[in-house]
PDB file of C-alpha atoms in Angstrom:
ATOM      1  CA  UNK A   1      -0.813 181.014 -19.458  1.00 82.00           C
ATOM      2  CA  UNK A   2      -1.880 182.999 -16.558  1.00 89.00           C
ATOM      3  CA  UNK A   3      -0.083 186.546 -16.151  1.00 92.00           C
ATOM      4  CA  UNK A   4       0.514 187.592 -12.537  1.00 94.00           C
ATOM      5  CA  UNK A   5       1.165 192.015 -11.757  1.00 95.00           C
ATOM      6  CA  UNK A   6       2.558 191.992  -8.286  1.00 94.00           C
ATOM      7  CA  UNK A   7       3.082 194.697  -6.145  1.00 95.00           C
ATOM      8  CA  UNK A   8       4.298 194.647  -2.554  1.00 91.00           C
ATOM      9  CA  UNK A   9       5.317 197.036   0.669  1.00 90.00           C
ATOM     10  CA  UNK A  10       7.289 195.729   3.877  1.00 83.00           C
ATOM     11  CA  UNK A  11       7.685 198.382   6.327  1.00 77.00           C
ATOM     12  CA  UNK A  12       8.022 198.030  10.248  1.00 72.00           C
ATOM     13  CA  UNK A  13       4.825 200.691  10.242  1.00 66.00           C
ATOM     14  CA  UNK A  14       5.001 203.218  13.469  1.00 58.00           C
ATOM     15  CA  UNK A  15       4.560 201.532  16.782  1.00 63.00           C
ATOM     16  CA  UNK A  16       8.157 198.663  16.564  1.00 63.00           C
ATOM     17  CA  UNK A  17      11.436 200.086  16.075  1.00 67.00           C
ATOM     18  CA  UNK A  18      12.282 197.226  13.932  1.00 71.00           C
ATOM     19  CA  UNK A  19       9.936 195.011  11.320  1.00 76.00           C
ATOM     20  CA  UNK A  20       8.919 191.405  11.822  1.00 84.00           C
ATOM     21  CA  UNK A  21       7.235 190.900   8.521  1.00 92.00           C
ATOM     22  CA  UNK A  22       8.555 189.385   5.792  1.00 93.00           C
ATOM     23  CA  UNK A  23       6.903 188.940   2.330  1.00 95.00           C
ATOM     24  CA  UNK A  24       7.818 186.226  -0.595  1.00 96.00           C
ATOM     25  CA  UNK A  25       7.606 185.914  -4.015  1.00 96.00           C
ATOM     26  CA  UNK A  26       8.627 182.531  -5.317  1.00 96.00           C
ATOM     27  CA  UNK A  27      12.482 182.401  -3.847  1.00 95.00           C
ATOM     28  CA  UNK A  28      12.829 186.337  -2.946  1.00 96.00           C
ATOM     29  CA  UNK A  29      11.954 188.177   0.637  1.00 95.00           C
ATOM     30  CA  UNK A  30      11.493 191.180   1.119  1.00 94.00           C
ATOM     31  CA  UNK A  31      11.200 193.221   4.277  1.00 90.00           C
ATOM     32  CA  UNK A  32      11.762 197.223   4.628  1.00 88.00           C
ATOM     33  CA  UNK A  33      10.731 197.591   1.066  1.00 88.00           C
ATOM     34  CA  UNK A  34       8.442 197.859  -1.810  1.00 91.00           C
ATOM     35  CA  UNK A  35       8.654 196.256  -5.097  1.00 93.00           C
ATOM     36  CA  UNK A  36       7.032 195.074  -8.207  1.00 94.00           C
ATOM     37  CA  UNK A  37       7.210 191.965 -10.499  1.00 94.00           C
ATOM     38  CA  UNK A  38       5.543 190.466 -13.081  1.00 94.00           C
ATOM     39  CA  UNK A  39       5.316 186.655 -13.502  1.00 93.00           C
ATOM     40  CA  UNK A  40       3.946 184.222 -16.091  1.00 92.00           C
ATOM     41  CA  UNK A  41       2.776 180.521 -14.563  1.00 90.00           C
ATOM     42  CA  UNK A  42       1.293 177.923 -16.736  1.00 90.00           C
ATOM     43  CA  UNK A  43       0.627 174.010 -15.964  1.00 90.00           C
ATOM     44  CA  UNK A  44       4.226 173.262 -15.158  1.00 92.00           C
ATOM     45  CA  UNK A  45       4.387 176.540 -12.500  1.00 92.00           C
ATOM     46  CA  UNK A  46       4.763 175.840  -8.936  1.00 96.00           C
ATOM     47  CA  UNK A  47       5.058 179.038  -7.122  1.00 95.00           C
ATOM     48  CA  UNK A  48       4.743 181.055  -3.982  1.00 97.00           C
ATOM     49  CA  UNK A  49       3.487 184.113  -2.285  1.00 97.00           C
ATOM     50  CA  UNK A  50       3.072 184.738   1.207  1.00 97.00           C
ATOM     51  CA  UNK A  51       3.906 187.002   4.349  1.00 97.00           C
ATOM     52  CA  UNK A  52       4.872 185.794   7.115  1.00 96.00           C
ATOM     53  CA  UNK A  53       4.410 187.952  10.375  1.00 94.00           C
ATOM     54  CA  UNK A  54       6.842 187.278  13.277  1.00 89.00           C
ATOM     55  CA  UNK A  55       5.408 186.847  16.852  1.00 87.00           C
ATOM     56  CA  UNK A  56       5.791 190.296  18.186  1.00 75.00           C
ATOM     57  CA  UNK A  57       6.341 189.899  22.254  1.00 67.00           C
ATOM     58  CA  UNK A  58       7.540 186.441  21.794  1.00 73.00           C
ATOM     59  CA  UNK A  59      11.973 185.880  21.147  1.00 80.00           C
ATOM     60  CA  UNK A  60      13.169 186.479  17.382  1.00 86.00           C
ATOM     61  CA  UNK A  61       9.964 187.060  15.704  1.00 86.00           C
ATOM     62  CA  UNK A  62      11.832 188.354  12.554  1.00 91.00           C
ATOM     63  CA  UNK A  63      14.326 185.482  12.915  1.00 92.00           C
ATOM     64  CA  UNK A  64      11.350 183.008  12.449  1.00 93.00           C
ATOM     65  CA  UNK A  65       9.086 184.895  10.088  1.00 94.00           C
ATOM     66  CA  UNK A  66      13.183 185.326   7.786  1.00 95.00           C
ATOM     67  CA  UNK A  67      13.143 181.027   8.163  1.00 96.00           C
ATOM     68  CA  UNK A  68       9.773 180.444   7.627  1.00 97.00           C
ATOM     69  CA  UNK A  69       9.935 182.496   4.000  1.00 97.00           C
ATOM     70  CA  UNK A  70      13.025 181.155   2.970  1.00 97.00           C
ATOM     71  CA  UNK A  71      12.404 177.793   3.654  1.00 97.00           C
ATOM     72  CA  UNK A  72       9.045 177.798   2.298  1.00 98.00           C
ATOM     73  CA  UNK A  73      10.231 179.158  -1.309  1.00 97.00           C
ATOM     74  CA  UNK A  74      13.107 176.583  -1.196  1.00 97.00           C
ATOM     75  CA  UNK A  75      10.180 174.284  -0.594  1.00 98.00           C
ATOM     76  CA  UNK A  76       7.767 174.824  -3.402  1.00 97.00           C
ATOM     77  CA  UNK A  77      11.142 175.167  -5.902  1.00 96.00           C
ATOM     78  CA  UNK A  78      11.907 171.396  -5.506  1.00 96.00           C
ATOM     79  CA  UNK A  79       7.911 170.236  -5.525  1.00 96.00           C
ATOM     80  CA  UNK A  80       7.164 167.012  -8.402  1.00 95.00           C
ATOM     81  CA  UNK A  81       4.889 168.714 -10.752  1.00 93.00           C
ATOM     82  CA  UNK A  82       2.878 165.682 -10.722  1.00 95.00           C
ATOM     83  CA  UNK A  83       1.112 165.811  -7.329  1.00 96.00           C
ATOM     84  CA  UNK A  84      -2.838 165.262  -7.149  1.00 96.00           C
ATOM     85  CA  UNK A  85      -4.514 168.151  -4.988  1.00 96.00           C
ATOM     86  CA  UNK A  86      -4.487 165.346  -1.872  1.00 97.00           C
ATOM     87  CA  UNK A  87      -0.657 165.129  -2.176  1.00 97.00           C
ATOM     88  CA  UNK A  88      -0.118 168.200  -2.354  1.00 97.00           C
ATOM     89  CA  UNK A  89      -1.878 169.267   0.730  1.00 97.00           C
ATOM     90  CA  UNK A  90      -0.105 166.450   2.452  1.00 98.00           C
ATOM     91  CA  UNK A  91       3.457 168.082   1.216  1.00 98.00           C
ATOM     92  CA  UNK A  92       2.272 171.129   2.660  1.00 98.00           C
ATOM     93  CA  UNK A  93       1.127 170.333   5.774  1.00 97.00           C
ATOM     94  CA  UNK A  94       4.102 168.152   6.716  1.00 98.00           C
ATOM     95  CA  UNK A  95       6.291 170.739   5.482  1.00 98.00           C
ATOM     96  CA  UNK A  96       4.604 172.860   8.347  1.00 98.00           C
ATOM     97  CA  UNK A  97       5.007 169.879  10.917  1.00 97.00           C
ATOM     98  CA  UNK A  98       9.059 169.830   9.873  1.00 97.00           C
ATOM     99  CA  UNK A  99       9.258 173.654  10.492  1.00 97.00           C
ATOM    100  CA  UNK A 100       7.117 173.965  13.981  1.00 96.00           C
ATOM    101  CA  UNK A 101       9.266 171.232  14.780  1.00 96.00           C
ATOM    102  CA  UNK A 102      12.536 173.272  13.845  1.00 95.00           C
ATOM    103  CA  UNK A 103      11.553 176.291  15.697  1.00 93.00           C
ATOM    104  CA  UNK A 104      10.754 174.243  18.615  1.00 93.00           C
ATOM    105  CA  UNK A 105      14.181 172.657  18.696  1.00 94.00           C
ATOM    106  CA  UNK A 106      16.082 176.088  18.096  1.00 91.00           C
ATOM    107  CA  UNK A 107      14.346 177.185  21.201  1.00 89.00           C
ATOM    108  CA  UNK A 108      15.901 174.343  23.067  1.00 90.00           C
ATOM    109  CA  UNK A 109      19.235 175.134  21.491  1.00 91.00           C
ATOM    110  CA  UNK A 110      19.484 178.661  21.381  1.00 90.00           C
ATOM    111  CA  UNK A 111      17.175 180.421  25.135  1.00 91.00           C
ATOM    112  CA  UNK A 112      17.379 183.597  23.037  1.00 90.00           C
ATOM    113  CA  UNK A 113      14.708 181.736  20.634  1.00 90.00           C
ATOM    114  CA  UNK A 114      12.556 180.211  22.996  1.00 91.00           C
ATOM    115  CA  UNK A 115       8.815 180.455  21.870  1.00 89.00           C
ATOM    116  CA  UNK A 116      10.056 182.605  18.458  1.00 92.00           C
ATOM    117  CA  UNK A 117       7.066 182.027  15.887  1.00 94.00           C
ATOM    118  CA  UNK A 118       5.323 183.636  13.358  1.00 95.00           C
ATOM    119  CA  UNK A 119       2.169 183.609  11.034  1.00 95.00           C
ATOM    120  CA  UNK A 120       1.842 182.522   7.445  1.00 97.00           C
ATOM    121  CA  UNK A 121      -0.630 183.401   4.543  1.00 98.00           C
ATOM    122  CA  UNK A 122       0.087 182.347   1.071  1.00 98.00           C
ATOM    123  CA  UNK A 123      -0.882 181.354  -1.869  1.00 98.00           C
ATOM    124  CA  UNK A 124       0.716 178.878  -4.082  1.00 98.00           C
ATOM    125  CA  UNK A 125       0.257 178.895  -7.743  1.00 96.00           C
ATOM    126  CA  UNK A 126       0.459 174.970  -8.842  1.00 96.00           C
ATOM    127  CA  UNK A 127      -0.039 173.775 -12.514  1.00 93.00           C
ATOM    128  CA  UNK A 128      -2.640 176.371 -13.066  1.00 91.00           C
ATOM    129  CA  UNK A 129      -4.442 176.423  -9.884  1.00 95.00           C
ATOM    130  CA  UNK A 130      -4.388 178.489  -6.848  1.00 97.00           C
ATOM    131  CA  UNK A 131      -4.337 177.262  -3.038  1.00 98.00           C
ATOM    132  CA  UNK A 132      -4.809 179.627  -0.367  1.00 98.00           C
ATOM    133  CA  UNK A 133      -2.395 178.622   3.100  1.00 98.00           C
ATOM    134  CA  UNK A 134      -3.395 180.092   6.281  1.00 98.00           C
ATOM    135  CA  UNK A 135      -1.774 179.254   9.502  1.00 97.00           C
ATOM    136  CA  UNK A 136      -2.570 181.886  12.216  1.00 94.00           C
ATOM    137  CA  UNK A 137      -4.510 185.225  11.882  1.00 92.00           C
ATOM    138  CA  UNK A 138      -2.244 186.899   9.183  1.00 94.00           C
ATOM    139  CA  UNK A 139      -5.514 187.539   6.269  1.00 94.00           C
ATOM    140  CA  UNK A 140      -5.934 186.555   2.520  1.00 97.00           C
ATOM    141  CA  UNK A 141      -8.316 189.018   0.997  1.00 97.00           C
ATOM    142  CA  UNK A 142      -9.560 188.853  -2.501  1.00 96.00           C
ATOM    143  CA  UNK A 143     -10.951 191.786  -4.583  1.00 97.00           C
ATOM    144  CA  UNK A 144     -13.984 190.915  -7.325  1.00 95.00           C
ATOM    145  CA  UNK A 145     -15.792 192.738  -9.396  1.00 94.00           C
ATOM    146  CA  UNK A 146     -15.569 195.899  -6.511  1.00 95.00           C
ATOM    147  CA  UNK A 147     -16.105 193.476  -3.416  1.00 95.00           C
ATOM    148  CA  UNK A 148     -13.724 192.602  -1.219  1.00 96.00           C
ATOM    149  CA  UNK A 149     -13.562 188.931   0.189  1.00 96.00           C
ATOM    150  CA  UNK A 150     -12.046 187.617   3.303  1.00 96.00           C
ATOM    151  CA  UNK A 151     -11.000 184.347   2.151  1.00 95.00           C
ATOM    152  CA  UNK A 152      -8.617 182.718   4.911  1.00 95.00           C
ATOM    153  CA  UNK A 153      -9.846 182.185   8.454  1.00 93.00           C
ATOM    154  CA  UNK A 154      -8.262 183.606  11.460  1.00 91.00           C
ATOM    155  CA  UNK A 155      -6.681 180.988  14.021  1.00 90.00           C
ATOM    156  CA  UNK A 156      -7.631 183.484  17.002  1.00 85.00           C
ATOM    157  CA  UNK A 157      -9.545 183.077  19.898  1.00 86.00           C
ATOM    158  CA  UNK A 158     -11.832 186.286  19.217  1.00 85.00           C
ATOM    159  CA  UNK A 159     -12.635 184.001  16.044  1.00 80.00           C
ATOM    160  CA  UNK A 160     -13.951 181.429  18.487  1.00 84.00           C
ATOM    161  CA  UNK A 161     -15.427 183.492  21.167  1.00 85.00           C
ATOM    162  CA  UNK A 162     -16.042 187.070  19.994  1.00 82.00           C
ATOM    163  CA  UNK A 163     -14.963 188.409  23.005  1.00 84.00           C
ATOM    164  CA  UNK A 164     -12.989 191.691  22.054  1.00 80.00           C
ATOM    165  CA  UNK A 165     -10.371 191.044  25.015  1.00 76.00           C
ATOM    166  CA  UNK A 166      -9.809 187.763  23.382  1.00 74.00           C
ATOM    167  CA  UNK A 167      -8.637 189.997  19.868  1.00 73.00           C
ATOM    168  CA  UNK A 168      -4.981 189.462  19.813  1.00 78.00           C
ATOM    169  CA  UNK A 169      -4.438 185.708  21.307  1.00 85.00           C
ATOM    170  CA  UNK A 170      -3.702 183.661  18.335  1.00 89.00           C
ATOM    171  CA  UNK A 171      -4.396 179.500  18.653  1.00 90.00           C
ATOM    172  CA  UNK A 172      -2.569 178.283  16.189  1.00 92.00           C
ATOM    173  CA  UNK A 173       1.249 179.645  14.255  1.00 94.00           C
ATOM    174  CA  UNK A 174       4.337 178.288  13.467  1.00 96.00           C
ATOM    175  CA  UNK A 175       6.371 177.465  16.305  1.00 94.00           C
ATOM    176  CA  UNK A 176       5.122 180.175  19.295  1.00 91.00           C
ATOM    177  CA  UNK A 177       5.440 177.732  22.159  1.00 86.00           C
ATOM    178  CA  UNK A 178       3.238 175.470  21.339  1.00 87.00           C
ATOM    179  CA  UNK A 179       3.527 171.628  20.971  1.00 91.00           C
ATOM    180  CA  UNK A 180       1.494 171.828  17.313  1.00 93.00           C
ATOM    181  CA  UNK A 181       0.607 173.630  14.188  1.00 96.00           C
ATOM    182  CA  UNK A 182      -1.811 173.340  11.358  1.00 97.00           C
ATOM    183  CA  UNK A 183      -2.708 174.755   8.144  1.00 97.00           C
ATOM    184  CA  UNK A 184      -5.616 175.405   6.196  1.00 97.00           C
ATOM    185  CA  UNK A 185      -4.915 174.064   3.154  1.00 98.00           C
ATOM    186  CA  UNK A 186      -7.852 175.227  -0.026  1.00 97.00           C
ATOM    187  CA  UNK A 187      -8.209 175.207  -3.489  1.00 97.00           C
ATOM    188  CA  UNK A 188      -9.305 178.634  -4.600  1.00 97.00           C
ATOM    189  CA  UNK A 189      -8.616 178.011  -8.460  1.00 96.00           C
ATOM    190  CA  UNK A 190     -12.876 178.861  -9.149  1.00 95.00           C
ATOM    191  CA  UNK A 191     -12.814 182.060  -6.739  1.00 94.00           C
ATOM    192  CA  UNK A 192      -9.664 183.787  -9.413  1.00 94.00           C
ATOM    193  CA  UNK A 193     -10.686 185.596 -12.673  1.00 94.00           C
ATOM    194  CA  UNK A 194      -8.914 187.625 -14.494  1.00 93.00           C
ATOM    195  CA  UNK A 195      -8.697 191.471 -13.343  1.00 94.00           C
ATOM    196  CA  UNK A 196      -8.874 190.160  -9.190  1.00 94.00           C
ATOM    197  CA  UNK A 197      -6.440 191.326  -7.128  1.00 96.00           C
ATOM    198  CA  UNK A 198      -5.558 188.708  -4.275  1.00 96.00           C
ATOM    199  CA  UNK A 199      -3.963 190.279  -0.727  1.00 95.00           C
TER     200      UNK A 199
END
């Protein structure tokens, strides 16, 4: 049995009057708030922690990055707990697919969502191993033995050119405006040891 320590902080920060982000912890959000929990997972676990960061200049960033979340933990709660590491990753990514899709089609339905989107890091916690999620340029950091480790990669275009104008133009999120999405989907199981702190 693996024992998890988790401590989180949602707070819209000083520039927005209102907060985008949203954080998750198996089925619970959280935004404009801190908290801690402790959680046991073992080989019948499947769990989930991520933050989601909505679109800022784009419609109902905190809309999508609230649906995103929510779905996502109602996702992982109903998983088999029998899926190879290739099945898996498929559940994932077409779980992504169905909610691009989603925001797409609230944007047709609602003009006051048009283009709403948001980022997603995570990791989920399945039968004893860990998978880190990445879908935009929200990061997933992990802290070892004093050295900190970028382990997701951003889906920017200064990740792809270098160009510092290029720093905030994201090429890939959930919903957004565009017509796709994708996720990087990895098994991070051998990169965890006890005493690491994953962010």
């Amino acid at each position: 049995m693996t024992h998890l320590s988790i401590s989180l902080s949602c707070q819209p920060g000083c520039v927005r009057d209102h907060n985008e982000d949203i954080l998750l912890v198996c089925t619970e959000t959280y935004r404009d708030k801190d908290a801690t929990r402790e959680l046991d997972i073992d080989e019948t676990s499947a769990l989930i922690l991520a933050v989601a960061d909505g679109l800022g200049g784009h419609n109902a960033g905190e809309v999508a990055s609230e649906d995103a979340a929510t779905e996502l933990g109602s996702h992982i709660t109903v998983l088999p707990r029998v899926l190879t590491p290739g099945e898996l990753r498929q559940d994932m990514e077409q779980w992504l697919i169905d909610e691009h899709n989603y925001f797409i089609e609230q944007g047709t339905i609602h003009p006051e969502r048009q283009g709403m989107g948001t980022t997603l890091a995570a990791v989920l916690c399945y039968r004893n191993s860990f998978y880190a999620i990445n879908c935009g340029d929200s990061r997933l950091y992990i802290f070892h033995e004093g050295q900190l480790r970028q382990l997701s990669h951003d889906h920017s275009l200064y990740a792809q050119t270098h160009c510092k104008s290029h720093q905030h133009i994201i090429t890939n999120c959930i919903g957004g405006g565009g017509t796709e999405a994708y996720m990087d989907f990895e098994d991070i199981t051998e990169c965890v040891h006890d005493g690491d702190k994953l962010m």
